[in-house]
Short mmCIF file of C-alpha atoms in Angstrom, two decimals:
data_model
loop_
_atom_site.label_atom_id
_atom_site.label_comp_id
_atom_site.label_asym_id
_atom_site.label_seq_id
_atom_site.Cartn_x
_atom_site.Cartn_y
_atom_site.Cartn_z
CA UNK A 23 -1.18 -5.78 23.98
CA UNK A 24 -1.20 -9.30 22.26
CA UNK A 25 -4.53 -10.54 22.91
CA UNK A 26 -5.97 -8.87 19.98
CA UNK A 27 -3.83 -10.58 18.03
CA UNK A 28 -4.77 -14.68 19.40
CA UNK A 29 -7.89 -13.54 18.50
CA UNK A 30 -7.18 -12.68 15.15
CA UNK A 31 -5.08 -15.75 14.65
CA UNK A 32 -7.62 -17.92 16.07
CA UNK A 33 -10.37 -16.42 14.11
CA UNK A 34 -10.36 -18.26 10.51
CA UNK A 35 -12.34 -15.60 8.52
CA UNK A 36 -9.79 -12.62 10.31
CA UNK A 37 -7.03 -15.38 8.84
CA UNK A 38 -8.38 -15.59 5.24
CA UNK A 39 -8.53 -12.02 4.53
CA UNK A 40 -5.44 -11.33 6.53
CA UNK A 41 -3.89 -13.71 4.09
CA UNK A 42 -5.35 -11.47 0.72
CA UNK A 43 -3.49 -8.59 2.51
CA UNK A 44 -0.39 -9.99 3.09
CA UNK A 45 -0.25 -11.45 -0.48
CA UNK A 46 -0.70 -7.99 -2.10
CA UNK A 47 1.83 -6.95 0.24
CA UNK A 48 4.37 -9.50 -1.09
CA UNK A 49 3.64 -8.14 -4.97
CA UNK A 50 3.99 -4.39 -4.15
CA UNK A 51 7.55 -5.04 -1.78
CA UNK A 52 8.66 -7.17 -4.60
CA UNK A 53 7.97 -4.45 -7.59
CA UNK A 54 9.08 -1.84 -4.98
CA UNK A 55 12.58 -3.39 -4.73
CA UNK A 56 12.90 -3.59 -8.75
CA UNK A 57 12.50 -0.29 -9.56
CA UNK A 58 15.77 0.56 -9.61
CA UNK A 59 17.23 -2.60 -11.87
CA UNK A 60 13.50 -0.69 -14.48
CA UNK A 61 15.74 2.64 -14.37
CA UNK A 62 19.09 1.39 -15.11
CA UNK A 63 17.75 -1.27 -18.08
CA UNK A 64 16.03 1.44 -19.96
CA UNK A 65 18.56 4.07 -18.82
CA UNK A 66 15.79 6.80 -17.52
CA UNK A 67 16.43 9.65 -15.47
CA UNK A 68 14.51 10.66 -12.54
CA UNK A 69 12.10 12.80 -14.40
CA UNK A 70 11.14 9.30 -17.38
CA UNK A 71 11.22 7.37 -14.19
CA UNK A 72 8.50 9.09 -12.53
CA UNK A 73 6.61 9.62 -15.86
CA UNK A 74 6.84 5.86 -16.19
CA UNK A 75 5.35 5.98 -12.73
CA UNK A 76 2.56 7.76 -13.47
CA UNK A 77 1.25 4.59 -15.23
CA UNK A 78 0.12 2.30 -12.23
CA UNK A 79 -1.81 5.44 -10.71
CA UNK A 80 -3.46 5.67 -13.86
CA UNK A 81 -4.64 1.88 -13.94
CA UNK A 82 -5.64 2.64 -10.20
CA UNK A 83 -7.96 6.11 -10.90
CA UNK A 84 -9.80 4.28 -13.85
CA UNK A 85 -10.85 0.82 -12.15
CA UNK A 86 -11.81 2.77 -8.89
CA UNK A 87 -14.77 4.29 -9.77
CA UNK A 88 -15.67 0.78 -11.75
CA UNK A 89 -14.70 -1.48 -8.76
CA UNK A 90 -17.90 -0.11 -6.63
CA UNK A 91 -20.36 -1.84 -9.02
CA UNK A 92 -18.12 -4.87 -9.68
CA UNK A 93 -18.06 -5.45 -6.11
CA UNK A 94 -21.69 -5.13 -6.39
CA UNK A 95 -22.10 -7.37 -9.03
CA UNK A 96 -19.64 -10.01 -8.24
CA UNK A 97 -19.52 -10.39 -3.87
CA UNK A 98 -16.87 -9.27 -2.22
CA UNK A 99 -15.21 -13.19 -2.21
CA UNK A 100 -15.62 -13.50 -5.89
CA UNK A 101 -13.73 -9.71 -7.26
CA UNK A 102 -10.85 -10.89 -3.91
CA UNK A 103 -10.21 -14.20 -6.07
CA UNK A 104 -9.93 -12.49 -9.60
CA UNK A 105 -8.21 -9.56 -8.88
CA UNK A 106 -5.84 -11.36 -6.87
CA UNK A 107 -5.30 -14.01 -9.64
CA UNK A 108 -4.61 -11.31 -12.72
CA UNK A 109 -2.59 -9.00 -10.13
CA UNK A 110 -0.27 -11.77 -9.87
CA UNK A 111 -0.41 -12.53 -13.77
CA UNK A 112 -0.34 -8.77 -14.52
CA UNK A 113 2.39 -8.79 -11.72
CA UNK A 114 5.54 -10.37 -14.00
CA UNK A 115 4.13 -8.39 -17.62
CA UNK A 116 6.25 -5.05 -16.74
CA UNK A 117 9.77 -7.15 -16.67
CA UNK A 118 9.22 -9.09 -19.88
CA UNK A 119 8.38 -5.97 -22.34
CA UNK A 120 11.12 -4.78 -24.60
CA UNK A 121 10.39 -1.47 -24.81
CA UNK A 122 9.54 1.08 -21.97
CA UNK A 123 6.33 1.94 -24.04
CA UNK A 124 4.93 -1.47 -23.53
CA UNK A 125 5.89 -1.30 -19.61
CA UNK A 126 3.64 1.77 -19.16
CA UNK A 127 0.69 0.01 -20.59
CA UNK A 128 1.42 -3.57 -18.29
CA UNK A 129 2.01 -1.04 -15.30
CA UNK A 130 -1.39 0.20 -16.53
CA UNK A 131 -2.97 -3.24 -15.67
CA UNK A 132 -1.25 -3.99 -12.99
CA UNK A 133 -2.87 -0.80 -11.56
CA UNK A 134 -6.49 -1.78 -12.11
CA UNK A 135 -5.91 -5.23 -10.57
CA UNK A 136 -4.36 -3.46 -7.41
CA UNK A 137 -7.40 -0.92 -7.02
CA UNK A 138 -9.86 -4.19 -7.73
CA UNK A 139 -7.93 -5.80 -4.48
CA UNK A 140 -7.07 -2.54 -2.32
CA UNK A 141 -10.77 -1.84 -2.45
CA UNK A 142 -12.50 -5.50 -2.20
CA UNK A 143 -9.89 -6.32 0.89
CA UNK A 144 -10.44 -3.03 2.61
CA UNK A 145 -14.43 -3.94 2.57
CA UNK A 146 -14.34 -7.61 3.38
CA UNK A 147 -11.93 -6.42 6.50
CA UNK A 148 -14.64 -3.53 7.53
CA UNK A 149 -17.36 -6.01 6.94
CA UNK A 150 -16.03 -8.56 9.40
CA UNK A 151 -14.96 -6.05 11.85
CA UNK A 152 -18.99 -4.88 11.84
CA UNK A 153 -20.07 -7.97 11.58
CA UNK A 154 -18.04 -9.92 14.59
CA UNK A 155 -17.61 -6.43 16.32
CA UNK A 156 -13.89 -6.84 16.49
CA UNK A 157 -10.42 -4.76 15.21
CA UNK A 158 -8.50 -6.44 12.66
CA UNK A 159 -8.09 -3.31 10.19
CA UNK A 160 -4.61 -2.71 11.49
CA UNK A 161 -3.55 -6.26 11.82
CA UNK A 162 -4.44 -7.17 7.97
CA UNK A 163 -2.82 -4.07 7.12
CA UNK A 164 0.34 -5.35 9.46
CA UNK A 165 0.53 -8.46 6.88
CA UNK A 166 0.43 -6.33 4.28
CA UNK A 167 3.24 -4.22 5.41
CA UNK A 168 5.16 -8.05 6.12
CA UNK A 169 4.31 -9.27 2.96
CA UNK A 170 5.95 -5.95 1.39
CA UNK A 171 8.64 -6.16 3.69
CA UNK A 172 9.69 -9.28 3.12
CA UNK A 173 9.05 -8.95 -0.96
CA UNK A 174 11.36 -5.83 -0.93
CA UNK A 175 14.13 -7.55 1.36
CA UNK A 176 13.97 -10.40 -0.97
CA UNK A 177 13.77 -8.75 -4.43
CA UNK A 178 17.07 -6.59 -3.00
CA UNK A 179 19.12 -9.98 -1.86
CA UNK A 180 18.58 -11.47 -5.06
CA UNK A 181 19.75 -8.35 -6.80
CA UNK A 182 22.85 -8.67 -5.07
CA UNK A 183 23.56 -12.55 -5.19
CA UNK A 184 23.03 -11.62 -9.30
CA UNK A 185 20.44 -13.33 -9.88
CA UNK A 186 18.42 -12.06 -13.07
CA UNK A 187 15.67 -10.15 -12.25
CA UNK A 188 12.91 -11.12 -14.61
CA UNK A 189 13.97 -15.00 -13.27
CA UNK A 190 12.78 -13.84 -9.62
CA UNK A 191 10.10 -12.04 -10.41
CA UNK A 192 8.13 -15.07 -12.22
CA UNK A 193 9.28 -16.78 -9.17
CA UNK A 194 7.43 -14.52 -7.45
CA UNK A 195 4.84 -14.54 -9.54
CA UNK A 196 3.96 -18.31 -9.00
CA UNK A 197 4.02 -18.05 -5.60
CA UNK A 198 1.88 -15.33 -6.06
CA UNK A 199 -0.89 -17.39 -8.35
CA UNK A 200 -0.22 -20.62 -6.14
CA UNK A 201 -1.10 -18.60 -3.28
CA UNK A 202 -4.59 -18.02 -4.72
CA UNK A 203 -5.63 -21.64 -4.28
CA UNK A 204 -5.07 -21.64 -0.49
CA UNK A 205 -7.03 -17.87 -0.45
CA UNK A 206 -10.02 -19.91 -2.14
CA UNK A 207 -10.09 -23.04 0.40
CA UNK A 208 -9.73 -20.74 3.21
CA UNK A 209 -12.68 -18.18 1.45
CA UNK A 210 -15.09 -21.81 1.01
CA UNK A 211 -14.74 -21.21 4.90
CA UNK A 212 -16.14 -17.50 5.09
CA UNK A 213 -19.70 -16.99 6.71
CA UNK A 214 -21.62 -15.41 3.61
CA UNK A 215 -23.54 -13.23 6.24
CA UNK A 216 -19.88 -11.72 6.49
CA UNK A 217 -19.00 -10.63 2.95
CA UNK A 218 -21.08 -7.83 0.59
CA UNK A 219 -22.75 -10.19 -1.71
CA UNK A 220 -24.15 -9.36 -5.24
CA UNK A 221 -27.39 -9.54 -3.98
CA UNK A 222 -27.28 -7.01 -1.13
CA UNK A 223 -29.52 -3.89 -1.41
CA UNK A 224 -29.24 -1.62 -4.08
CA UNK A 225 -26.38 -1.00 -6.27
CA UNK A 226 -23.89 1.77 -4.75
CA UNK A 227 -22.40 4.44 -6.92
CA UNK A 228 -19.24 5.99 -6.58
CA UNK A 229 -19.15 9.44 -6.11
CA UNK A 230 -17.60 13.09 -4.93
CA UNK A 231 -16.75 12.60 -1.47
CA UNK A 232 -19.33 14.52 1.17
CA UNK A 233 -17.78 16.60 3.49
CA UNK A 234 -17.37 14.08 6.33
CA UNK A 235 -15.12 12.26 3.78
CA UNK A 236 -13.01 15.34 2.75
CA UNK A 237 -10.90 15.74 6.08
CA UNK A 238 -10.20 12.27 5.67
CA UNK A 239 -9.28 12.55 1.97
CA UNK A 240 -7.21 15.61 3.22
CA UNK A 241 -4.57 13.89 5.58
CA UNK A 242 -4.68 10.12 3.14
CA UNK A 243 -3.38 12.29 0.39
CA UNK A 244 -0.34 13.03 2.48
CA UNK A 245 0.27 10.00 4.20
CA UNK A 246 -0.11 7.68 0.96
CA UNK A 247 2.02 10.16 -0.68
CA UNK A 248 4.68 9.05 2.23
CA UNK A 249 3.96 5.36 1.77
CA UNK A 250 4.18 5.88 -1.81
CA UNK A 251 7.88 7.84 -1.88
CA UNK A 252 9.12 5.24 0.36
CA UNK A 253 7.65 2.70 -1.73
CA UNK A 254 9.25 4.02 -5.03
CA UNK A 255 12.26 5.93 -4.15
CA UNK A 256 13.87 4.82 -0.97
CA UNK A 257 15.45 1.94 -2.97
CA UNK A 258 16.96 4.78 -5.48
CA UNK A 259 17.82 6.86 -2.71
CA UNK A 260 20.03 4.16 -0.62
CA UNK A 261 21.82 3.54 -3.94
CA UNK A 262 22.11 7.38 -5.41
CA UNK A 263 22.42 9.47 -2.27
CA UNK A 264 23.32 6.77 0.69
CA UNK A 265 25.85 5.09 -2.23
CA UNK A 266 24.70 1.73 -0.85
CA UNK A 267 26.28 -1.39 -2.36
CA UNK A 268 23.56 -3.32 -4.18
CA UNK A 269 22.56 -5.36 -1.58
CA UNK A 270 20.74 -2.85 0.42
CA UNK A 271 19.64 -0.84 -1.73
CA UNK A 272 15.92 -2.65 -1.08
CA UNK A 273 17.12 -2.59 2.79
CA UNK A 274 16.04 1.06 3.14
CA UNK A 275 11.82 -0.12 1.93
CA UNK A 276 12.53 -3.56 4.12
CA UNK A 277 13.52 -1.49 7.34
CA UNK A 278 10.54 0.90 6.58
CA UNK A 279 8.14 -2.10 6.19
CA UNK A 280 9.18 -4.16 8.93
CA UNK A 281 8.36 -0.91 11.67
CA UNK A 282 5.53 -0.47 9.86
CA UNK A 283 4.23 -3.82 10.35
CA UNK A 284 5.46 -4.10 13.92
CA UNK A 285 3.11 -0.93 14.74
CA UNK A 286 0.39 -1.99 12.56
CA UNK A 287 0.78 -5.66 14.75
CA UNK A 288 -0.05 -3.61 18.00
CA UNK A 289 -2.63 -1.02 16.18
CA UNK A 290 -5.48 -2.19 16.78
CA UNK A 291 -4.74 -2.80 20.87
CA UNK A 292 -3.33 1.04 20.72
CA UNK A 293 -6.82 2.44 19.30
CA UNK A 294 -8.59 0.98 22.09
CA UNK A 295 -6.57 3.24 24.03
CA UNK A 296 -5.87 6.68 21.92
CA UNK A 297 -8.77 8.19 19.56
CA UNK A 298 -7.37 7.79 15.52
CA UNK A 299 -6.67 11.81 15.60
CA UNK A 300 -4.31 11.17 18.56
CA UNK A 301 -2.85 8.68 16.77
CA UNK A 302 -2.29 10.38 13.53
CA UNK A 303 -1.04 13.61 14.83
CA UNK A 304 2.03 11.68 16.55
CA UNK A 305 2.58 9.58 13.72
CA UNK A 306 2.74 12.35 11.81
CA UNK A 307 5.76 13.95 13.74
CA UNK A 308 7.41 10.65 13.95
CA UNK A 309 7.11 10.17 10.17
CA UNK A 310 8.43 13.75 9.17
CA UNK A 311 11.36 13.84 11.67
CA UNK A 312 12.38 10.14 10.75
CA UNK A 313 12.99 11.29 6.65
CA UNK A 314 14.49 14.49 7.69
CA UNK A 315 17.02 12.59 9.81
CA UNK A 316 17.32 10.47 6.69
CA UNK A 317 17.99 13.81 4.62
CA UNK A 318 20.17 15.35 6.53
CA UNK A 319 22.56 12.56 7.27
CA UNK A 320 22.51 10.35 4.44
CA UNK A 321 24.68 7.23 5.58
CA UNK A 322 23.38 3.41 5.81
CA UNK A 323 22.95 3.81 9.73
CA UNK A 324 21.42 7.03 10.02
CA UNK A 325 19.26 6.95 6.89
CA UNK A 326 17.90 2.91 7.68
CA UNK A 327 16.94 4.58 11.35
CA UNK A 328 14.68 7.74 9.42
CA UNK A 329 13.16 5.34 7.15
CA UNK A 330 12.47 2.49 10.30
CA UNK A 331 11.05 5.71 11.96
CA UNK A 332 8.86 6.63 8.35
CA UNK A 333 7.45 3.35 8.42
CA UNK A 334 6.28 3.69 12.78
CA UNK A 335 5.02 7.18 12.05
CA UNK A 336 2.95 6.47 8.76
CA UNK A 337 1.73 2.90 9.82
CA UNK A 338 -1.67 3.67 11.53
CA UNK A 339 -2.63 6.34 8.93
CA UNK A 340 -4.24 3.83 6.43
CA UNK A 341 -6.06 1.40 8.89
CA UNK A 342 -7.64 4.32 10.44
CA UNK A 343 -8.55 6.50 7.25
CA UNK A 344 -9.74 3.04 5.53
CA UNK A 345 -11.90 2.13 8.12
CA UNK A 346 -13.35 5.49 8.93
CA UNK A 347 -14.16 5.68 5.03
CA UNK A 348 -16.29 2.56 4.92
CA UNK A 349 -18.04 4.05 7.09
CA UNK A 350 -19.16 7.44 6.21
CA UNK A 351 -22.55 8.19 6.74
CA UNK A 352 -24.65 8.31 3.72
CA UNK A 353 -22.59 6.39 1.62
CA UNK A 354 -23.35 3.33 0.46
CA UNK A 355 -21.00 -0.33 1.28
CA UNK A 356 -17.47 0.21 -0.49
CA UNK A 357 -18.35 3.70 -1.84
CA UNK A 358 -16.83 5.51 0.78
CA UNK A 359 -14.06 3.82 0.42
CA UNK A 360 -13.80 3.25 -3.02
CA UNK A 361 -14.32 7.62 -3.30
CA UNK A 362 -11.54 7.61 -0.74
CA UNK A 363 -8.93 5.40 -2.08
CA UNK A 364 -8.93 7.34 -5.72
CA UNK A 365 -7.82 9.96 -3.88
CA UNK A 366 -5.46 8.31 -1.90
CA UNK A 367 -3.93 6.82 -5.00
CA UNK A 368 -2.76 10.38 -6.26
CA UNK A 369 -0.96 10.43 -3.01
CA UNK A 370 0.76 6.66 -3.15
CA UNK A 371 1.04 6.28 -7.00
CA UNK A 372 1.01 10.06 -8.44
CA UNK A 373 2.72 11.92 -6.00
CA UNK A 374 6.34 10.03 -6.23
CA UNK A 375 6.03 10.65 -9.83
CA UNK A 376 6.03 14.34 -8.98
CA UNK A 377 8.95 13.63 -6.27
CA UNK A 378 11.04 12.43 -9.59
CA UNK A 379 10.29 15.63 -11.69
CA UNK A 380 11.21 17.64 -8.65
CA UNK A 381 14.14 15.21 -7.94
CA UNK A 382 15.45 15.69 -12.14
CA UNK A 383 15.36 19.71 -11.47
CA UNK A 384 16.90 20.16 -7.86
CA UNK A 385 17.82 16.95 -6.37
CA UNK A 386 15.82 13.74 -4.71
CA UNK A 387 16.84 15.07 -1.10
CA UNK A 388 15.20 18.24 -2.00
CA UNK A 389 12.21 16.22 -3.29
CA UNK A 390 11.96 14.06 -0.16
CA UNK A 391 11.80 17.81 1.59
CA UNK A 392 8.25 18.14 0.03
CA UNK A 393 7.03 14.58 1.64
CA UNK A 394 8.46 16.32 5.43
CA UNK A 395 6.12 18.92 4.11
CA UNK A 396 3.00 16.89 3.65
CA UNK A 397 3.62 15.34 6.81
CA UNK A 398 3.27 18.54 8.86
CA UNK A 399 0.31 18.83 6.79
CA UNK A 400 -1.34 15.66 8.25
CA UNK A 401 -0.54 16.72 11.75
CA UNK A 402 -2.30 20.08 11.19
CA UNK A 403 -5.38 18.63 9.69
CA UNK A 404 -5.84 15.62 11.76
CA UNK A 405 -6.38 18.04 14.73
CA UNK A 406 -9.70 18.71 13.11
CA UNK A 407 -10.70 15.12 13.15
CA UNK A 408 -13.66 13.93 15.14
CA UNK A 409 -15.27 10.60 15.94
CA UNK A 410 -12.47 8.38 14.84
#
């Protein structure tokens, strides 16, 4: 179960973009974990909060349809190293504006740098894998789910020790930009055979997905829209409904990350084993019943257990959908995917913007009902999957 990961370790290209993943993982836990200290600074209500919400989804549905020809145009290496660099600028802009106005349009930025990385990553990791004929999706996307882990689990113990907020997150940030120069030196390293370069074939052009790519859009619309509740709300929901002191509030996002990592870690060893519908259908069930546990008995224990049990369930669901989107027949290098992932987005960055409109007129437990929903959703359509 372990070998596939000396191999990755071993391997120095699998290393390098493991590293971009786990990075991006850091930034997103980190953000994830401040969302709540957002809320109570410009006082919003559930409903403002997910309007405000809606603006990183936007940033993220705008640059995706761009980021196929500037991945053309630029190598794969080349848009890794610049998006990474102004995600981590962009990164520290929401915390410093005055007005909530102004954090809309940075969250708006810091959207199109995370679709210019979600989508370059994605590729490079697909490349290698055809490339060196190896699994390393799930792995890289295990760093990422560390990297967020740890981010959120940090962001929350520094909320608690009272440390100002805008103080850690430009912490963050320089690690973040300082991180960029090792991601270069180990990138000098990278076989150019591996990576999409600027001069390979003819230029590909996002488009409507075909219909091999619309059973996969199907179930990433309601797994991202999982990933992106936990992301965004589990915080708000340890400190509103659980009536966590501050100091776990980001415990809830750190205890979903960390099983989602540990199942990413062994991912790749398990889909040598079990096709990715198998896979999907149980995770599925595992998600749905973990956040209905966490519904229905809304303590510390029992609601840290549902959200462990969100993060096993939903772990697989974007290695396998990312890596079955790159390669969609009849769609050109990073199209697939790129066509995927704007749908996906509505999922991970629109849909918990919904779950706080829904939240403002019932209650966020009732919200979080509609993400159990979506999950039964993915089991049902998943069944229809073939080839993965």
């Amino acid at each position: 179960m372990t070998a596939h990961l000396r191999l990755f370790f071993n391997h120095s290209t699998s290393r390098s973009i493991g590293l971009v993943f786990a990075m991006q993982g850091l930034l997103f836990g980190t953000w994830s974990s401040m969302i709540p200290y957002i809320k109570q600074k410009f006082e919003l209500d559930d409903a403002q909060l997910g309007l405000l919400l809606l603006s990183l989804p936007a940033g993220v549905t705008l640059m995706n349809p761009l980021s196929v020809g500037i991945l053309h145009r630029l190598g794969t290496v080349r848009m890794i190293l610049i998006a990474r660099t102004l995600g981590a600028i962009f990164f520290v802009l929401p915390f410093l504006m005055p007005q909530v106005g102004l954090v809309a349009l940075a969250l708006f930025v810091m959207g199109t740098t995370f679709s210019s990385t979600n989508v370059s990553m994605n590729t490079a990791a697909t490349a290698l894998e055809k490339h060196e004929s190896i699994r390393i999706m799930s792995t890289c996307h295990a760093l990422w789910s560390s990297g967020a882990m740890f981010g959120s689990a940090l962001g929350a113990t520094s909320l608690g020790a009272g440390i100002n907020p805008v103080t850690h997150v430009i912490g963050m940030g320089v690690i973040l930009v300082s991180s960029t120069l090792l991601i270069y030196q180990s990138f000098l390293k990278v076989p150019s055979e591996v990576m999409i370069s600027k001069s390979d074939g003819p230029r590909p052009k996002f488009g409507l997905p075909n219909a091999a790519l619309w059973g996969l859009v199907a179930i990433s619309l309601c797994t991202n829209l999982t990933e992106g509740t936990m992301a965004d709300w589990s915080a708000l929901y340890m400190r509103e409904v659980v009536k966590a002191p501050a100091a776990l509030w980001g415990w809830g996002f750190a205890a979903y990350a960390f099983f989602m990592a540990l199942t990413r870690f062994m991912g790749d060893a398990i889909l040598k084993h079990y096709s990715g519908g198998h896979v999907l259908r149980v995770g599925g069930g595992i998600a749905a019943s973990g956040l209905l546990m966490a519904i229905l008995l809304p303590y510390p224990a029992t609601t840290l257990l549902g959200f462990a049990m969100v993060g096993a369930g939903v772990s697989l669901g974007a290695p396998i959908l990312y890596s079955a989107a790159a390669k969609v027949p009849g769609m050109a290098p990073g199209a697939g995917l790129a066509t995927m992932n704007t749908f996906a987005m509505v999922g991970f960055l629109g849909g918990p913007a919904v779950i706080g409109f829904i939240a403002k007129a019932y209650s966020l437990p009732v919200a979080l009902s509609v993400v159990v929903f979506a999950g039964l959703v993915w089991i049902w359509r998943a069944g229809y999957l073939k080839g993965i």
